[in-house]
Short mmCIF file of C-alpha atoms (C1' of nucleotides) in Angstrom, two decimals:
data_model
loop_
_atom_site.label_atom_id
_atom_site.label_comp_id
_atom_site.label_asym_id
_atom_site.label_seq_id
_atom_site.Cartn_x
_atom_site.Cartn_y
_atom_site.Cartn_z
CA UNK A 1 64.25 -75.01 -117.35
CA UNK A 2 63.27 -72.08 -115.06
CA UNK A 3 65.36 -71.38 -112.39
CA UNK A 4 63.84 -71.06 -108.86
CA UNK A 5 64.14 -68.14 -107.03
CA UNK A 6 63.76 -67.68 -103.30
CA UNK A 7 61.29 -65.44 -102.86
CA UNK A 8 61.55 -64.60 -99.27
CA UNK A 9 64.85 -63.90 -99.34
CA UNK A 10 64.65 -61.07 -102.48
CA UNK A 11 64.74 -57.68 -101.22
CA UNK A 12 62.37 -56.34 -104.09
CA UNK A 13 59.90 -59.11 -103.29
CA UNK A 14 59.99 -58.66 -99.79
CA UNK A 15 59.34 -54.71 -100.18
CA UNK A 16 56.44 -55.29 -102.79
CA UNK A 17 55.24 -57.67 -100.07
CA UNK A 18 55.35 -54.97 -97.19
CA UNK A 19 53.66 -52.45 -99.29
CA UNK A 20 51.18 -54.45 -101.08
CA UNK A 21 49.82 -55.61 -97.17
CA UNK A 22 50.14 -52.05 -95.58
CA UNK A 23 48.18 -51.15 -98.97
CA UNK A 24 45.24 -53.26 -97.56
CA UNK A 25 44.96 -51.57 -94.44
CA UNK A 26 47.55 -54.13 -92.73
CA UNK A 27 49.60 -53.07 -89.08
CA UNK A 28 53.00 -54.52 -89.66
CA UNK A 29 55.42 -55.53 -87.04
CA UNK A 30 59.06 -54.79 -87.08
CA UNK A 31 60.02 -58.08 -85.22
CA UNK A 32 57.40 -60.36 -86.79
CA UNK A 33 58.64 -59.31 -90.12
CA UNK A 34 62.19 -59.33 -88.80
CA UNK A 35 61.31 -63.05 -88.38
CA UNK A 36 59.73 -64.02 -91.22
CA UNK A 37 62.13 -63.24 -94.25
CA UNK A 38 64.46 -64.18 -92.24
CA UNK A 39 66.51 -60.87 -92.15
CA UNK A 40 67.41 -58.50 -89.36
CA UNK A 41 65.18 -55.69 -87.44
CA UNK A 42 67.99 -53.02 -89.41
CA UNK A 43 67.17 -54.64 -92.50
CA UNK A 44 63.18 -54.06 -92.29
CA UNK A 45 64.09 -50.48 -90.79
CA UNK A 46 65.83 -49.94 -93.64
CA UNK A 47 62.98 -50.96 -96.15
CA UNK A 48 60.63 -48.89 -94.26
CA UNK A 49 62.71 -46.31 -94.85
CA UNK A 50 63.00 -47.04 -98.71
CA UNK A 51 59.26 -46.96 -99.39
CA UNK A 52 58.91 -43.75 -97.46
CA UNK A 53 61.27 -42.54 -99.92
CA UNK A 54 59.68 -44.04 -102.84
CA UNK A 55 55.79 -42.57 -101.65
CA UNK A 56 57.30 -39.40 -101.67
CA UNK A 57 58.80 -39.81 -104.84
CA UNK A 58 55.19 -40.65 -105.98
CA UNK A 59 53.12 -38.91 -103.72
CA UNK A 60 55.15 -35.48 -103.83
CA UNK A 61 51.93 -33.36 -103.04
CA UNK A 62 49.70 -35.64 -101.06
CA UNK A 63 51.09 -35.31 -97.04
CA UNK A 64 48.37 -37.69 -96.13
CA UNK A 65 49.85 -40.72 -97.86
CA UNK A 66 52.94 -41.58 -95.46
CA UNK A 67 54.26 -44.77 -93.60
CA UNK A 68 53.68 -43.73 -89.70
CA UNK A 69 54.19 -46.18 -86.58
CA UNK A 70 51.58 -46.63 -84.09
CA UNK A 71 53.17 -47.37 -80.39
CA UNK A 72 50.20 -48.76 -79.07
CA UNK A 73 49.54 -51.10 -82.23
CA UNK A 74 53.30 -51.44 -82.29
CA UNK A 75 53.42 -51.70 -85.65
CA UNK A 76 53.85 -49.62 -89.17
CA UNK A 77 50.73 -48.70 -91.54
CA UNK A 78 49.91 -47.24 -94.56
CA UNK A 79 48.39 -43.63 -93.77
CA UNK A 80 46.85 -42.76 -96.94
CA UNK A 81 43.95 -39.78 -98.19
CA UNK A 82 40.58 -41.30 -97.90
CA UNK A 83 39.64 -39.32 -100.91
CA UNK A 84 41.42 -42.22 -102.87
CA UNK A 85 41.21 -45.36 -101.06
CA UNK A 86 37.96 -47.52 -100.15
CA UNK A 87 38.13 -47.79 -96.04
CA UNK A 88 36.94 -51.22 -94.30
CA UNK A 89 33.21 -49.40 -93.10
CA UNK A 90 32.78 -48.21 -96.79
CA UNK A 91 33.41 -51.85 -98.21
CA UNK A 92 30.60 -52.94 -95.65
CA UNK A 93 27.84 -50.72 -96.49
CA UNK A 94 28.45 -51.06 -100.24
CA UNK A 95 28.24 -54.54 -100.01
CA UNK A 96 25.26 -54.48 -98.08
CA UNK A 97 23.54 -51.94 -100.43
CA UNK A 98 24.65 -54.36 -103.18
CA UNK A 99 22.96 -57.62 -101.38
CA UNK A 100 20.26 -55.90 -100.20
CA UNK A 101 19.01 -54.29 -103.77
CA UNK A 102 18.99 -58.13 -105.35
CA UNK A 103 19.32 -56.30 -108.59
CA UNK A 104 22.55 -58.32 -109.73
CA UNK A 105 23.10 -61.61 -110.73
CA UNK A 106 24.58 -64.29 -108.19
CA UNK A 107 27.62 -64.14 -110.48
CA UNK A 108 27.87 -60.51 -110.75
CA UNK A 109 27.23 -59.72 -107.02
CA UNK A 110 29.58 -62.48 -106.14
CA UNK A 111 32.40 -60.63 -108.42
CA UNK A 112 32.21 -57.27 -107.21
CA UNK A 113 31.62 -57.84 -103.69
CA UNK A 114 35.06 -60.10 -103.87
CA UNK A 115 36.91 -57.26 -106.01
CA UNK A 116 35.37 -54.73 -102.87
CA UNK A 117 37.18 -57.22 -100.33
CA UNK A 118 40.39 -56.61 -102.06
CA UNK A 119 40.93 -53.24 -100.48
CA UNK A 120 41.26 -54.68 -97.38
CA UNK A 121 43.35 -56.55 -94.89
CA UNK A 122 42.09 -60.43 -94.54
CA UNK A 123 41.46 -59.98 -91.08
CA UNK A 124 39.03 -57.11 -91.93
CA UNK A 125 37.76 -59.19 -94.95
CA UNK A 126 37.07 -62.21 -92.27
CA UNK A 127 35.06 -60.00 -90.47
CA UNK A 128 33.43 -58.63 -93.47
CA UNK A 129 32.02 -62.03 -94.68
CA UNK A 130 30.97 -63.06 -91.38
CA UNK A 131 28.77 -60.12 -91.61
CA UNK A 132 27.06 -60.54 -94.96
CA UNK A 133 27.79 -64.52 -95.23
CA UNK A 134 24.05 -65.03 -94.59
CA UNK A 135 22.79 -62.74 -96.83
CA UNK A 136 25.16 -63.78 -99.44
CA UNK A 137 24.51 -67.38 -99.15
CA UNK A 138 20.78 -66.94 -99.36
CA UNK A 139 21.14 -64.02 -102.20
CA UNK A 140 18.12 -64.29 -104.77
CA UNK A 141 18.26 -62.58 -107.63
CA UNK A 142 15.22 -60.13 -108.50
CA UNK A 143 16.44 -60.32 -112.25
CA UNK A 144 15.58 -62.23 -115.25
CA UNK A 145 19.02 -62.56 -117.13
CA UNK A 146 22.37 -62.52 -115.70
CA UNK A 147 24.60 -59.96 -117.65
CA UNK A 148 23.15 -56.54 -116.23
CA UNK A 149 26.44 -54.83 -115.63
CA UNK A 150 26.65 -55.41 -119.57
CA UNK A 151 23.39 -54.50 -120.14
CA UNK A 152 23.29 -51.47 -118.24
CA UNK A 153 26.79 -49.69 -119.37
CA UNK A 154 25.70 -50.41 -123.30
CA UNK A 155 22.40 -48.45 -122.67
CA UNK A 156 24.47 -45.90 -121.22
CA UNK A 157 26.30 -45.70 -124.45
CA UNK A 158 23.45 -45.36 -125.95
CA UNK A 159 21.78 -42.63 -123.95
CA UNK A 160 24.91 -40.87 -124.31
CA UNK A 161 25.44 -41.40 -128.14
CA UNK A 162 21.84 -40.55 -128.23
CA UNK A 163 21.10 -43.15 -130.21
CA UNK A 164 17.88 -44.51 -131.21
CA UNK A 165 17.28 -48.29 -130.37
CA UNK A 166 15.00 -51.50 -130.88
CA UNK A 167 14.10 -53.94 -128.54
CA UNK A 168 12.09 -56.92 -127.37
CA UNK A 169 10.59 -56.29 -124.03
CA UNK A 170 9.18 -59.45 -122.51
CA UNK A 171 6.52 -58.67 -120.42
CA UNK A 172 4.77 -61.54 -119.02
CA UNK A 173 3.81 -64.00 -122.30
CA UNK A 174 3.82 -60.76 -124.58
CA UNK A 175 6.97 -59.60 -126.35
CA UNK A 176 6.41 -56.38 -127.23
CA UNK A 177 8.90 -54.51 -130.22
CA UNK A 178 10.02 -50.71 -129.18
CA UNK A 179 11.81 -48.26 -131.27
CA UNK A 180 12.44 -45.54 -128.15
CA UNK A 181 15.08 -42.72 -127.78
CA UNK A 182 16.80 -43.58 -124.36
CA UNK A 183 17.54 -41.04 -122.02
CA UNK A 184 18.22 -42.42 -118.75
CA UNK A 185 18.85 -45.02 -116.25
CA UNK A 186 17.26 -45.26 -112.79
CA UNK A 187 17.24 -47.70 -110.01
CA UNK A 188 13.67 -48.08 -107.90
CA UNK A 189 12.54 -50.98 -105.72
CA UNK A 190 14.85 -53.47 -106.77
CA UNK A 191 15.42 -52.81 -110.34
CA UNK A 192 16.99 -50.94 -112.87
CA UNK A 193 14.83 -48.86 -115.66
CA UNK A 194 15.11 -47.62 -118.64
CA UNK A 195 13.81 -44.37 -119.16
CA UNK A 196 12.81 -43.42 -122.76
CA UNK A 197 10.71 -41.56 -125.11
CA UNK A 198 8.54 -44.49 -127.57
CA UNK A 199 8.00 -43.31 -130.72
CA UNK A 200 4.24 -44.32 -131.87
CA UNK A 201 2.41 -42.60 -134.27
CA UNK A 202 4.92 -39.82 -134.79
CA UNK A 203 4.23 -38.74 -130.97
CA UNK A 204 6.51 -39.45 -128.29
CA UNK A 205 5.40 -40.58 -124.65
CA UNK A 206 7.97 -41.10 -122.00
CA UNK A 207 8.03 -44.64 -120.48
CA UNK A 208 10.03 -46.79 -118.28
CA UNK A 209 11.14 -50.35 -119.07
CA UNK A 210 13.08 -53.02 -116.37
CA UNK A 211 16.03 -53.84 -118.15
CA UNK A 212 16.28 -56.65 -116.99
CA UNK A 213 13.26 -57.79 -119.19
CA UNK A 214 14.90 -56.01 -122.59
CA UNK A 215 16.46 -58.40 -125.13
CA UNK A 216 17.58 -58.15 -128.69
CA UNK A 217 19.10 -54.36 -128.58
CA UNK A 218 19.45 -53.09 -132.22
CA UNK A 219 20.90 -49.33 -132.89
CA UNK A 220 18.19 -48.45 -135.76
CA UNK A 221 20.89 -46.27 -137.26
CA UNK A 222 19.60 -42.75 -136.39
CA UNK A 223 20.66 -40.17 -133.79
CA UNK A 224 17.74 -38.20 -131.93
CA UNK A 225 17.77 -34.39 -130.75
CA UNK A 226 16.14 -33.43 -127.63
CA UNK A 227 15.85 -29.82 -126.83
CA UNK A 228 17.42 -28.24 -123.67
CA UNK A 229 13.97 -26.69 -122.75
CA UNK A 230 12.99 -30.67 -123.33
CA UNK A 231 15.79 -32.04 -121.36
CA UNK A 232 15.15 -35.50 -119.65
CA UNK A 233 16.01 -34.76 -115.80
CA UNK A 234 16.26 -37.81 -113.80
CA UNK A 235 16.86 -36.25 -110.25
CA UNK A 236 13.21 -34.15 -111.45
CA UNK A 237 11.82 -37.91 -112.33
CA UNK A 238 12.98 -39.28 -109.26
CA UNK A 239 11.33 -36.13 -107.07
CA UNK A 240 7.74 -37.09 -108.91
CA UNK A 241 7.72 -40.37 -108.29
CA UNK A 242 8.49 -39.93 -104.80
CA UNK A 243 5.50 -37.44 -104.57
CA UNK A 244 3.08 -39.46 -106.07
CA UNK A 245 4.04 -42.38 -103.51
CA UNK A 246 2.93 -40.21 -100.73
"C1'" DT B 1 55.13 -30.93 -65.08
"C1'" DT B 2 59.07 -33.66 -64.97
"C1'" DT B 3 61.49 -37.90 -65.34
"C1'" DC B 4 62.36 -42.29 -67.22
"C1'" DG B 5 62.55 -46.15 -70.28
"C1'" DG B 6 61.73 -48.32 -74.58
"C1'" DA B 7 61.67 -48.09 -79.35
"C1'" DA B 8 62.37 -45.62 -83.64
"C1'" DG B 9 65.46 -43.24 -86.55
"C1'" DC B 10 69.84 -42.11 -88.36
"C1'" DC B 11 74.71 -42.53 -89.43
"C1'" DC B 12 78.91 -45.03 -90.04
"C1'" DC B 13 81.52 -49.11 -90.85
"C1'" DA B 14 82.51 -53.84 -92.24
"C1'" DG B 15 81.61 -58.29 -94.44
"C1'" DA B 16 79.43 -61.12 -98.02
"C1'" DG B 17 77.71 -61.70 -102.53
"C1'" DT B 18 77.44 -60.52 -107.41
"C1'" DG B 19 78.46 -58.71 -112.00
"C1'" DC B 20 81.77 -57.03 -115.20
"C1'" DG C 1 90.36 -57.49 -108.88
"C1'" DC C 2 87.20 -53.78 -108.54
"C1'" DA C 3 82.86 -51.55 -107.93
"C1'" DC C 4 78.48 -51.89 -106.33
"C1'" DT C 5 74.59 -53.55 -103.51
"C1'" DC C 6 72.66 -55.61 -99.58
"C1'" DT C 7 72.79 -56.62 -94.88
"C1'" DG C 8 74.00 -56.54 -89.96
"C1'" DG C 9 76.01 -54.39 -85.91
"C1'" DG C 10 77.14 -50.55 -82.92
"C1'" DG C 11 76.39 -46.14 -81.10
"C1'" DC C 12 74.05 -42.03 -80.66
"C1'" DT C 13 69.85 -38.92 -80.76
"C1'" DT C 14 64.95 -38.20 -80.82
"C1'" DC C 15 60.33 -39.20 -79.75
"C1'" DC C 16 56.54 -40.47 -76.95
"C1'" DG C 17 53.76 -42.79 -73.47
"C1'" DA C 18 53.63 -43.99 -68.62
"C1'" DA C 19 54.56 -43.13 -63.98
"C1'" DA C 20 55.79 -40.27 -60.15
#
DNA sequence: TTTCGGAAGCCCCAGAGTGC
DNA sequence: GCACTCTGGGGCTTCCGAAA
């Protein structure tokens, strides 16, 4: 039978605790914490003190990641390099970018935007999905299937591997059968592309496919060589289309 | 600019609990 | 019983914001 441990009262818990919530952004007060495991102000003083030691221990060469108290907040946080950590405004926008480009699935959108929220504090995560609750309630997926994170990093592979592939492309009624040389992945209006060179004829053509309309990927079993005087440049893709628009 | 008060920070000591 | 850890209390210094 497993024995039951108090939680609250375990030291190693109770430090785990503080850092795991100063971790998420949190303001913690002496007194309230005092209060709630049930242990002196000394006692939380003294843990304070312990994981200042152990983020230098850890941290040797990065000042910006310290435990500092804030007199007007009265309370301790977690000051820590924003080079590493995902802030509350940054968690915002990217879930807004992420809603707003309805290139996802409900089930994918509805993952990462809750793995986002985990880098905060849950008042800051309240506030968050008040923000974006209508959008996210209403969300409609532009997309066809519902595995494009999957899709999307094994064309990568691909494209990296320089691989050549098959696939079905469904366009409209049609299915139409491609043997192309990938080379890149772009995101325009809503979807994400394939970029790739078809192979018809012996001649190569460059054309872009939604992927979210590509089924049935098959490696062929051959590798492809593209020149560097030939190489595929997607910011140079991106700067045409935009021309053409205007 | 100086003074003051509150809180943090640090050190020392003692008691309780635990493992060997 | 001894050694070790954890915790709380007391006392002192330091820091910092507010008020004069």
């Amino acid at each position: 039978m497993r024995k039951s441990i108090n939680l609250k009262g375990n030291k190693g818990f109770r430090l785990l605790l503080i850092y795991e919530r100063m971790n998420k952004g949190e303001v913690l007060n002496k007194d309230s914490l005092s209060k709630e495991f049930n242990v002196s102000l000394k006692t939380i003083q003294r843990d304070f003190n312990e994981l200042r030691i152990y983020l230098r221990e850890i941290y040797p060469f990065e000042i910006e990641t310290i435990i500092k108290y804030d007199r007007k907040l009265n309370g301790y946080y977690l000051k820590r390099s924003e080079i590493d950590w995902l802030t509350k405004e940054e968690v915002l926008i990217i879930s807004l970018i992420l809603l707003g480009s309805h290139s996802l699935a409900k089930n994918e959108i509805t993952s990462l935007i809750n793995k986002l929220k985990k880098h905060i504090t849950y008042y800051n995560k309240k506030h968050i999905e008040n923000i974006i609750s209508d959008d996210f309630d209403k969300y409609i997926s532009f997309i066809s299937n519902g595995k494009m994170l999957q899709s999307i990093w094994k064309l990568t592979e691909y494209i990296t591997n320089r691989e050549i592939i098959s696939f079905k492309y469904k366009l409209f009624e049609n299915n139409i059968y491609n043997i192309v040389k990938p080379v890149s992945i772009l995101f325009r209006n809503y979807h994400f592309y394939l970029i790739a060179y078809t192979i018809v004829e012996d001649k190569e053509e460059l054309q872009i496919f939604r992927i979210d309309y590509i089924e049935e990927v098959r490696l062929i079993g051959e590798k492809f060589y593209i020149p560097y005087s030939n190489k595929f440049s997607n910011s140079e893709y991106r700067r045409k289309l935009l021309k053409n628009i205007k």
